[in-house]
XYZ file of C-alpha atoms in Angstrom:
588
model
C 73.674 65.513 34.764
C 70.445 65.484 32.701
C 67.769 62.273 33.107
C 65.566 62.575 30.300
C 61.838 60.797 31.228
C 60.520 59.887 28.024
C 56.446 58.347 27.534
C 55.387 57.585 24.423
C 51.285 58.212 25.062
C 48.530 56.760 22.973
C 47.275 59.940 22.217
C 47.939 63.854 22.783
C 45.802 64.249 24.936
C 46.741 61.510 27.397
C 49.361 62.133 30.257
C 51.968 59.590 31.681
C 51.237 59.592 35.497
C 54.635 57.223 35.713
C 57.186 59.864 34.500
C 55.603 62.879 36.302
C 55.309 60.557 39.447
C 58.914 59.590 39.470
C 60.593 62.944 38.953
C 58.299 64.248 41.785
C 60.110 61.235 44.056
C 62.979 61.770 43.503
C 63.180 65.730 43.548
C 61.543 65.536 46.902
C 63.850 62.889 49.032
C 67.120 63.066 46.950
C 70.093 65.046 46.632
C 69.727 65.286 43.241
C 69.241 69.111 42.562
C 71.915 70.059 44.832
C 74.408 67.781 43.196
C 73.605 68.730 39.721
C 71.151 66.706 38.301
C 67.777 67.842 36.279
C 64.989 65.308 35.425
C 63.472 66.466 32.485
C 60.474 64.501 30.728
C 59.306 64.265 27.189
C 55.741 63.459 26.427
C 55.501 62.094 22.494
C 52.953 60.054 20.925
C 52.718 56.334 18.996
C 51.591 58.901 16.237
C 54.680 60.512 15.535
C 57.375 59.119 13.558
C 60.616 57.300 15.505
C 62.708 59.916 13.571
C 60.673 62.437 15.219
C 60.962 61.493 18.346
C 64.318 60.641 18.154
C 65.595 64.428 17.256
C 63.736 65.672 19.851
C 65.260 63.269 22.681
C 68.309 64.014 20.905
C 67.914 67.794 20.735
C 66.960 67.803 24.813
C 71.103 66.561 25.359
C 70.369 64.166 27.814
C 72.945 62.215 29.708
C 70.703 58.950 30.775
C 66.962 58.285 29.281
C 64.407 56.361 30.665
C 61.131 55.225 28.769
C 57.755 54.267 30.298
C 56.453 51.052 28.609
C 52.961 49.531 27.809
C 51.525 47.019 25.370
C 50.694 50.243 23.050
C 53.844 52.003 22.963
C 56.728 49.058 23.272
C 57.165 48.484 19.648
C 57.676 52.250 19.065
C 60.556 51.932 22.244
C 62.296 49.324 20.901
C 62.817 51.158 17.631
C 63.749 54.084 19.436
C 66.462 52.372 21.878
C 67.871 50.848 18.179
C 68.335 54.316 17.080
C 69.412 56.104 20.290
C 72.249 53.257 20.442
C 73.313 54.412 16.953
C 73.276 58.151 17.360
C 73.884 58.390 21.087
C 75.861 54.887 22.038
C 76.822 56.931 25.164
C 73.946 57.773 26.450
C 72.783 54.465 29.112
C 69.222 54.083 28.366
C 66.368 53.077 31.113
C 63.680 50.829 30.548
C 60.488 50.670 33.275
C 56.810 49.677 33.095
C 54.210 46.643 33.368
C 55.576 45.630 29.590
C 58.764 44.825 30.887
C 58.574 44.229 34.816
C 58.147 40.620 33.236
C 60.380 38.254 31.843
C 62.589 41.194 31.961
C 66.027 39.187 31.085
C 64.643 37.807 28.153
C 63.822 41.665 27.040
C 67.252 42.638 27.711
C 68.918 39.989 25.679
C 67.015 41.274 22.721
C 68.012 44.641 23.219
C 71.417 45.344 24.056
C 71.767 49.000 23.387
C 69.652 49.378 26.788
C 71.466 49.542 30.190
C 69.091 47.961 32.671
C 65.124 47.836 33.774
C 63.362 48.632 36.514
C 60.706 46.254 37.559
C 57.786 46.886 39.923
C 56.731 50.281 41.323
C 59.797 52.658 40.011
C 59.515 55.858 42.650
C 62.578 54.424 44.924
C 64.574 52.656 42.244
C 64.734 55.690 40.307
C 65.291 58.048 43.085
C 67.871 55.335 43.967
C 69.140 54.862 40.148
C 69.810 58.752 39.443
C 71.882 58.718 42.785
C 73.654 56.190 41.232
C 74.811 58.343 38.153
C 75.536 61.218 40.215
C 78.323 59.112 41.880
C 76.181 60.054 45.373
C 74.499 56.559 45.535
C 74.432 52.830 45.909
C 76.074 50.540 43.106
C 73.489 49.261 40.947
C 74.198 45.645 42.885
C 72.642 47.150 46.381
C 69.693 48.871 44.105
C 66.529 46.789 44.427
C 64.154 46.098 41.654
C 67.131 46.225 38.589
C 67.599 44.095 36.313
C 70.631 45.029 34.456
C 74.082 44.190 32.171
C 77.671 44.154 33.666
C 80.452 42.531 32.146
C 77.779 40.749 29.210
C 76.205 38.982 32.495
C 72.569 39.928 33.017
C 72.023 40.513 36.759
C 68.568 41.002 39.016
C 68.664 42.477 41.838
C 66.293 41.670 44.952
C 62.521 42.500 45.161
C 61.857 46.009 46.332
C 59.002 46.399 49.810
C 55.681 48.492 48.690
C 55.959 52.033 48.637
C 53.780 53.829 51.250
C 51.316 55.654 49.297
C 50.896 58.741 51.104
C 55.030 59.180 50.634
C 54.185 60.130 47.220
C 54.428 63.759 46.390
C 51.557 65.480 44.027
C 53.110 64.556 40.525
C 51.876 67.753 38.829
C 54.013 70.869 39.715
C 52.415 73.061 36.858
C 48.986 72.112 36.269
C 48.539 75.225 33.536
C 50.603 73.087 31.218
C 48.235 70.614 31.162
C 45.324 73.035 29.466
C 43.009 70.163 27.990
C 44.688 67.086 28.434
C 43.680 64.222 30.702
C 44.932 63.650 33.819
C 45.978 60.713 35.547
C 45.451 60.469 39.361
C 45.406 57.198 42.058
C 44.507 57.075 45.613
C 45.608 53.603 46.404
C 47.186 50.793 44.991
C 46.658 47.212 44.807
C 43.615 45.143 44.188
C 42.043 42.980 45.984
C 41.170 40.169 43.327
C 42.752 37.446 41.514
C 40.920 38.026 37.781
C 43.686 35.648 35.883
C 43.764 38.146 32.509
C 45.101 40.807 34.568
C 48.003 42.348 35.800
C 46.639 44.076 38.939
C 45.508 40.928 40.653
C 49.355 40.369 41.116
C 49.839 43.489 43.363
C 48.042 41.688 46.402
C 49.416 44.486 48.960
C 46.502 47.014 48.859
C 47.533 50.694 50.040
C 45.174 53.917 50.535
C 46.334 57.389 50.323
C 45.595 59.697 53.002
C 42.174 61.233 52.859
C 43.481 64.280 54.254
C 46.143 64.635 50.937
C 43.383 63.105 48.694
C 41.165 66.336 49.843
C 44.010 68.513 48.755
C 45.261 67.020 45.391
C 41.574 67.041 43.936
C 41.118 70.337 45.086
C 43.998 71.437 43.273
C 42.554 69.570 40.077
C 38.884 71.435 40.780
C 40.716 74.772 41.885
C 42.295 74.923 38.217
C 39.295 73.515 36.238
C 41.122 70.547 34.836
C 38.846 69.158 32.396
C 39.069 65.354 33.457
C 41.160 63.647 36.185
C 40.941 59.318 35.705
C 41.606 57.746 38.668
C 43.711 54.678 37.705
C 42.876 53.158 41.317
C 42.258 49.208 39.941
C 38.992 49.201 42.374
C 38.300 51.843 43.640
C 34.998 51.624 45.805
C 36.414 47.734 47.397
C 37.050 49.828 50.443
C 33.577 51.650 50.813
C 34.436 54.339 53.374
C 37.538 55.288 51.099
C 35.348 55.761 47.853
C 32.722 57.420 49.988
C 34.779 60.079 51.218
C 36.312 60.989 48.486
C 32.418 61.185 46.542
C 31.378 63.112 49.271
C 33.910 65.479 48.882
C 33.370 66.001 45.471
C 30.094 66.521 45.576
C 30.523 69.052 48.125
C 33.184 70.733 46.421
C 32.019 70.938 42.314
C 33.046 73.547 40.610
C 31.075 72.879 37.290
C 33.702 71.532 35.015
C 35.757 68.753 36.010
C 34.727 65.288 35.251
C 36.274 62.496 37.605
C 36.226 58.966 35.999
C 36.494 55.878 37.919
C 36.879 52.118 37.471
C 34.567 50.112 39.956
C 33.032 46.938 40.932
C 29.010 47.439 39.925
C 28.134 44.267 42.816
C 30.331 46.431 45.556
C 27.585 49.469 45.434
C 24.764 49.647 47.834
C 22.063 51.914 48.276
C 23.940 53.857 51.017
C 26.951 54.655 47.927
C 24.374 55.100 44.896
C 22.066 57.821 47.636
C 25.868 60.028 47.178
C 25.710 59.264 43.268
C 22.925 60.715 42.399
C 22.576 63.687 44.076
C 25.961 64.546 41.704
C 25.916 67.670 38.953
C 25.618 65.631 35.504
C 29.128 64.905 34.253
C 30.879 65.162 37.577
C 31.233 61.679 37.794
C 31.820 59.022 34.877
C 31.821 55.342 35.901
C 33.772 52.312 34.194
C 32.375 48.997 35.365
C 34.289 45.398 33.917
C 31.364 43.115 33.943
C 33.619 40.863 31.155
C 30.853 37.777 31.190
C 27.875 36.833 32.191
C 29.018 32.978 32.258
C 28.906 31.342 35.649
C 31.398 28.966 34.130
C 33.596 31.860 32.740
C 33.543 34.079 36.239
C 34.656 30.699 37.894
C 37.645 29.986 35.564
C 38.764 33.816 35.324
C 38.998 33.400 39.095
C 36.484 35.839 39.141
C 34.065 36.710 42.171
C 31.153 39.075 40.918
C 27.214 39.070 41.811
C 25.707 39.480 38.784
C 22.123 40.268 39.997
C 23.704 42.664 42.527
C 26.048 44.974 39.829
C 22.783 44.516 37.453
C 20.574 45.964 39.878
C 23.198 48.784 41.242
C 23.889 49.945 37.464
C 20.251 49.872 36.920
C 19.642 51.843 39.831
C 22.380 55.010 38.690
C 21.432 54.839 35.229
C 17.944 55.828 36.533
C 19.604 59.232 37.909
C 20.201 60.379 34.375
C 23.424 62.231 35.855
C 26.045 59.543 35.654
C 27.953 58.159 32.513
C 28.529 54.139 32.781
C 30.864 52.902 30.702
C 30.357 49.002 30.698
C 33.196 46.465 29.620
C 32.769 43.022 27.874
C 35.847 40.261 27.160
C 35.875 37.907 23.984
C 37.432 34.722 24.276
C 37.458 33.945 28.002
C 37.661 30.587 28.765
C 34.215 28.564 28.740
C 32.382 30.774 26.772
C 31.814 29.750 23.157
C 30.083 32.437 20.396
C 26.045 32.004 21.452
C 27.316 32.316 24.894
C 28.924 35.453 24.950
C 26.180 36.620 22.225
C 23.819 36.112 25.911
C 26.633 37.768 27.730
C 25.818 40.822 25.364
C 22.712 41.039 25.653
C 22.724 40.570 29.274
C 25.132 43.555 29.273
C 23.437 45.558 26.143
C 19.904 45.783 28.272
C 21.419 47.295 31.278
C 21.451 50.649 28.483
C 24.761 51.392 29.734
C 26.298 55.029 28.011
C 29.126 53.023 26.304
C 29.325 49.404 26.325
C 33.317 48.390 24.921
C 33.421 45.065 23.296
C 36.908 44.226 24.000
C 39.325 40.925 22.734
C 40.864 39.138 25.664
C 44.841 40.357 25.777
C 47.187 37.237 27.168
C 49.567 39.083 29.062
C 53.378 38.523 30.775
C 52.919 37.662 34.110
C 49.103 36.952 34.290
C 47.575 33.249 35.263
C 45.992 33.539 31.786
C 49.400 32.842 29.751
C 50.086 30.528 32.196
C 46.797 28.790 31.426
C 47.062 29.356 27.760
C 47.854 26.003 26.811
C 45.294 24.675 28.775
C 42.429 26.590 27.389
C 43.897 26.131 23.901
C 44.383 29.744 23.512
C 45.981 31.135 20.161
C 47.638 34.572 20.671
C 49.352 37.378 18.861
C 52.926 36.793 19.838
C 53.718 40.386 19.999
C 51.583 43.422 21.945
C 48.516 43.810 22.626
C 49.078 39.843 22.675
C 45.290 39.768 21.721
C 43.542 36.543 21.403
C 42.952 34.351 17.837
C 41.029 31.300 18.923
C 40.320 29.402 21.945
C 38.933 26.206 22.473
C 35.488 27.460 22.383
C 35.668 30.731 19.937
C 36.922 29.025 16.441
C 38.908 32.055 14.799
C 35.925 32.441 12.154
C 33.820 33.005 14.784
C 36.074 35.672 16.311
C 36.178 37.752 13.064
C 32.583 38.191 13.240
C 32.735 39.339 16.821
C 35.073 41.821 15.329
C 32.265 43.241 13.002
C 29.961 43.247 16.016
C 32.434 45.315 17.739
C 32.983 48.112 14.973
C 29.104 48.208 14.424
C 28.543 48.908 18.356
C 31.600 51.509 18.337
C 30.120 53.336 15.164
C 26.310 53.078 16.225
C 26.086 52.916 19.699
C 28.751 54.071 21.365
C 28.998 57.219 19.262
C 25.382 58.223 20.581
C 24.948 59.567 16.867
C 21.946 57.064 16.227
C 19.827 57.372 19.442
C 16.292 56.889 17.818
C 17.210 54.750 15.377
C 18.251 51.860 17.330
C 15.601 51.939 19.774
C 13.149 51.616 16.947
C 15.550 48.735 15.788
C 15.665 47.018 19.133
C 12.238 46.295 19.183
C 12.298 44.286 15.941
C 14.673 41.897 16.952
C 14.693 39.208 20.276
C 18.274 40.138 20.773
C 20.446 42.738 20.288
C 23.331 40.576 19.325
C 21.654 39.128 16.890
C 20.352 42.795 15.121
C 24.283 43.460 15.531
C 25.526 40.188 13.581
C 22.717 40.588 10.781
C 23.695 44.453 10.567
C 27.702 42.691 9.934
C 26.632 40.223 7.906
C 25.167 43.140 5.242
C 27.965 45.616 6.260
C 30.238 43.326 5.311
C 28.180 41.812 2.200
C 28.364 45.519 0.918
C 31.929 45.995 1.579
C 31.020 48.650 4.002
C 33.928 47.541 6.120
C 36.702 47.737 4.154
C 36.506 52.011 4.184
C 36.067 54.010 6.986
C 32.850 55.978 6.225
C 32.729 59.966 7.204
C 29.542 60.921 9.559
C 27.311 61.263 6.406
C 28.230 57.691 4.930
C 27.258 56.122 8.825
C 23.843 57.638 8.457
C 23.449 56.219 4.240
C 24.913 52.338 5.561
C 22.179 52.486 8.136
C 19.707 53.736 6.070
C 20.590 51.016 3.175
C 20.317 48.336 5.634
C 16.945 49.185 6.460
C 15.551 49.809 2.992
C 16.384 46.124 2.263
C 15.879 44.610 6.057
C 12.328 46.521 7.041
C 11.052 48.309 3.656
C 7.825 48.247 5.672
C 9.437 51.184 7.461
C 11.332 52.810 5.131
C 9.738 56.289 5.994
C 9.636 56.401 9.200
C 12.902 54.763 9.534
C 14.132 57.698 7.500
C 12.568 60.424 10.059
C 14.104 58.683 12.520
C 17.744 58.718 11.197
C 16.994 62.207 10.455
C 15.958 63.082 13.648
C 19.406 61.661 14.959
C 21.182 63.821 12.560
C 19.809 66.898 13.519
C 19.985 65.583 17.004
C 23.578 65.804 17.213
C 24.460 68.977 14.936
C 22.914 71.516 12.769
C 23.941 69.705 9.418
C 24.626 72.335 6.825
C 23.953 69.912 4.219
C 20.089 68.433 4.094
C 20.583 64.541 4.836
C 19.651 62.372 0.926
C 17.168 60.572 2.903
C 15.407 63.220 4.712
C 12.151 63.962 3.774
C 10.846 66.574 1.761
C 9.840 69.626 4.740
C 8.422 71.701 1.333
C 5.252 71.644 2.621
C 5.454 73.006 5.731
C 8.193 75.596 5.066
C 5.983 78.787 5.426
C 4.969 77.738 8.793
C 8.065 77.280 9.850
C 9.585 80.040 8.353
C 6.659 81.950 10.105
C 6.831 80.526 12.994
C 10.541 81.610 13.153
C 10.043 85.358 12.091
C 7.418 85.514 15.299
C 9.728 83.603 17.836
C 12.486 86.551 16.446
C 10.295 88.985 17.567
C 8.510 87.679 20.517
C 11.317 85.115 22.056
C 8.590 83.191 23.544
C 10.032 79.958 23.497
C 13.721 80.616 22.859
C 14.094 83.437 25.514
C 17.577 82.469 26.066
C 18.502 83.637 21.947
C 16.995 87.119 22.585
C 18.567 89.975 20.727
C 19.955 87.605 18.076
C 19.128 88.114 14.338
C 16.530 86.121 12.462
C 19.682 84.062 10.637
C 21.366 83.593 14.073
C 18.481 81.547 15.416
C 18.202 79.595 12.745
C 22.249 78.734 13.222
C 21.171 78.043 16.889
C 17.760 76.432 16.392
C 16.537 73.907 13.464
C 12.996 72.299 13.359
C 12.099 69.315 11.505
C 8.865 67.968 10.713
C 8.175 64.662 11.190
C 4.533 62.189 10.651
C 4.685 59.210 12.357
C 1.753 56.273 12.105
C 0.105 55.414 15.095
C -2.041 53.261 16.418
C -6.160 54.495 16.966
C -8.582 53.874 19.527
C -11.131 53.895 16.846
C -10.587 50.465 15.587
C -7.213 47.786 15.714
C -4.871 47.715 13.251
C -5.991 51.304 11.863
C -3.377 53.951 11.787
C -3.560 58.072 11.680
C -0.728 59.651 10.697
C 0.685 62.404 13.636
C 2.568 65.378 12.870
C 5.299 66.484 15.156
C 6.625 70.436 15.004
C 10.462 69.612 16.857
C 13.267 71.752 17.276
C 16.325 70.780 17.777
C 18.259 73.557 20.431
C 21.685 73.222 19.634
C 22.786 76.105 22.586
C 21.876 73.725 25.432
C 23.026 69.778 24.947
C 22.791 67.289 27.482
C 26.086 66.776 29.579
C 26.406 63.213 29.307
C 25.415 62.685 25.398
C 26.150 65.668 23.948
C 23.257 65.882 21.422
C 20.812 69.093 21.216
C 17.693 69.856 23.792
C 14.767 68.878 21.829
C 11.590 70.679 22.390
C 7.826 69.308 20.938
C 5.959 72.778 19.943
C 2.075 72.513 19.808
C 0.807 71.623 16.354
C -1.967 74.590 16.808
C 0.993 76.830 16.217
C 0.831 75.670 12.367
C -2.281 75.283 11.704
């Protein structure tokens, strides 16, 4: 007997923890193998066509399929299940996942080429399931956490008791397959809070996995130079010496590649926790932290408990060390908060500089005290996944749309890291950054800018057209500035439009080049390449910036800046090239 495992990911790269998880289970404490059965699994993505998929999972012959589901890949299931009860009728078909662990009768009445679905944590009902079609087990009456059809009755079974976590076996039993992919990974489970938008704070039984396997499994991870292991713990520092341990140990154990991503609470770190932090290789350690509001109000009616000045003074504190990544999270259309609210909430969030700051649209999901509360907070709600929010009683839908261009501007600008100089310049010109975001929308979307996604070149021209018309006071150096950012980030093969002309300096430089070829004086590292090489590996750009002199206020003197732009060394949480100031005297 063949059980096919089948996730649908998001992306290629992604990795379904759940399926590998599972067939680990169950190959460890059944009798599967020796009666017969092989759990295969088939990683796909939402990019690929159903037919696609379909051949495949019917190429692999299998004799029951299960699917992992989540608000990204349902729709795709369901029109999969439709076809696999059309070309394989016989073939009972599995359904498991936080999609449909809720309201899961009303999901089997609307699909009825699907046997059954397993609800809650799956390691024991599967083990317990593929016993069942071996003819070894327990009828699927005695099998806790079902919910299946018999007879054209729907039928749930009882509640199944929280797994011990250290009973799990290491999911990945070939980690070479996994060459460049990310990797899922969780040392407990639970969560200790009650947010009412999410699914975690139903989970209230919070288990740890033993440090002692933790130790092991990561050093597995570090032993093979996986490129990035997310931890999909819900909190994972609310138990300090459990976080702290396993920091410890991978500081002392770094081999120089891996990068370890974590979700935490900001307001749980202390001094003792951030000391560990920053004494971390750059890029070890990435850190995703929900702040969601700012609101009093909001935090109260999310059922939230966070210390705002705490988390703002811990993330302040790391972002200092210049080693760690902080990804910081934002929710639209919480309860209480109307537009100019969460415009403060932004900024609030916007001046903590975190690496990435993800404007996200509240998502009313099955089983959370939010769709419970929907009516109550006037919420308005796609009716099918990711259930994201329209309106609420606060956040007209009108309003919400221009969130929506806030949130593509701060993807395409700020969270790329592409446009580094630029905004700083353009943060100082403005009292809030929400409000340079919404003016930058309003003319995006005057333009038509937002109807086509632009390639790389066309962000740098919107930018650039924006501040002709907003700031032609500063046209030129607002130019040198979105220059420097393109250079920043890659040798561009193609001279940006609104560079500046470098004519007059290009025998110096070219010079300056021919003697760095010979001498490597300050490019030692290039030695022995040719004179063309270095310029692949090395570009400089000339820049004159006005500023202010001591001589008399409001009188400006224009300063000329030799930099190059190092594109063999780049910093390890941005990405863009070493830049290095050479003294003017060089060129003179």
């Amino acid at each position: 007997m063949k059980f096919l495992l089948a996730a649908v990911n998001a992306k290629y790269i992604h990795s379904n923890l759940a399926v590998y998880s599972l067939k680990a289970y169950a190959e460890k404490y059944g009798s599967g193998r020796e009666a017969g059965c092989a759990i295969g699994i088939g990683e796909y993505t939402i990019n690929q066509s159903p037919d696609e998929i379909l051949r495949e999972l019917y190429m692999a012959r299998p004799d029951v399929v299960g699917f992992s589901c989540y608000i990204w890949n349902i729709d795709c299931v369901r029109q999969l299940t439709a076809l696999i009860g059309q070309v394989m009728p016989e073939v009972p078909v599995w359904l498991g996942g936080p999609e449909v662990s809720w309201e899961a009768e009303e999901q089997l009445a609307s699909m009825p080429e699907i046997a059954g679905i397993m609800i809650g944590e799956g390691e024991e009902t599967f083990l317990e399931l593929t016993e069942h079609y071996l003819g070894t087990g327990k009828e699927l009456s005695r099998i806790r956490g079902l919910v299946y059809r018999e007879g054209g009755r729907i039928l749930r079974t009882g509640s199944r008791p929280a797994l011990e976590l250290s009973r799990l076996p290491f999911p990945y039993e070939d980690l070479a397959a996994f060459d460049r992919r990310l990797l899922y990974y969780e040392s407990s489970r639970g969560c200790p809070f009650s947010c009412s938008y999410c699914l975690s704070s139903v989970d209230k039984k919070l288990r740890f996995r033993d440090l002692e396997l933790v130790y092991r499994e990561l050093g597995l991870f570090l032993d093979r130079g996986v490129r990035q292991v997310k931890f999909i713990d819900r909190t994972f520092n609310c138990k300090k010496s459990h976080a702290m341990a396993i920091w410890n140990y991978l500081a002392s154990h770094d081999n120089g590649i891996t990068n370890f991503h974590f979700e935490i609470s900001a307001d749980l770190l202390d001094d003792e926790m951030t000391a560990v932090l920053s004494r971390m290789r750059p890029g070890l350690v990435q850190l995703e932290i929900g702040i969601q509001s700012t609101c009093p109000q909001t935090i109260e009616a999310i059922h939230r408990r966070t210390d705002l000045e705490q988390a703002g003074r811990m993330i302040r504190q790391v972002h200092a060390f210049r080693n760690i990544h902080q990804h910081l999270d934002l929710i639209a259309g919480l309860p209480m908060e109307d537009y100019e609210r969460f415009g403060q909430s932004f900024d609030d969030v916007y001046r903590l500089h975190p690496d990435q700051l993800q404007l996200g649209f509240l998502k009313v999901l099955k089983g959370t005290v939010m769709k419970e509360e929907a009516e109550q907070y006037g919420l308005l709600y796609h009716r099918r996944p990711p259930y994201e929010v329209l309106a609420t009683r606060w956040l007209p839908y009108e309003k919400l749309l221009r969130l929506k261009r806030v949130e593509q501007l701060v993807e395409t600008y700020y969270n790329s890291g592409q446009f580094t100089m630029t905004l700083q310049a353009l943060e100082h010109r403005y009292d809030s950054p929400f409000h340079m975001y919404e003016e930058m929308g309003d003319f995006f979307d005057e333009k038509g800018f937002f109807a086509v996604s632009p390639s790389r070149e066309e962000r740098y021209q919107r930018l650039e057209a924006f501040l002709s018309v907003r700031f032609p006071s500063f046209q030129e150096a607002d130019r040198q500035l979105l220059t420097w950012d393109c250079y920043l980030r890659e040798n561009a093969k193609k001279r940006p439009a609104f560079a500046l002309d470098q004519q007059f300096w290009s025998k110096a430089v070219s010079d300056f080049f021919a003697e760095e070829n010979r001498q490597n004086r300050y490019f030692p590292h290039y030695a022995g390449l040719s004179y063309r090489q270095l310029l692949r590996q090395v570009h400089m750009e000339v820049f004159t910036f006005d500023i202010p002199t001591l001589a008399a206020e409001g009188i400006l003197q224009k300063q000329t800046l030799y930099v190059c732009f190092d594109y063999g060394k780049r910093g390890k949480l941005d990405y863009n090239s070493q830049t290095r100031i050479l003294p003017a005297d060089l060129f003179s």
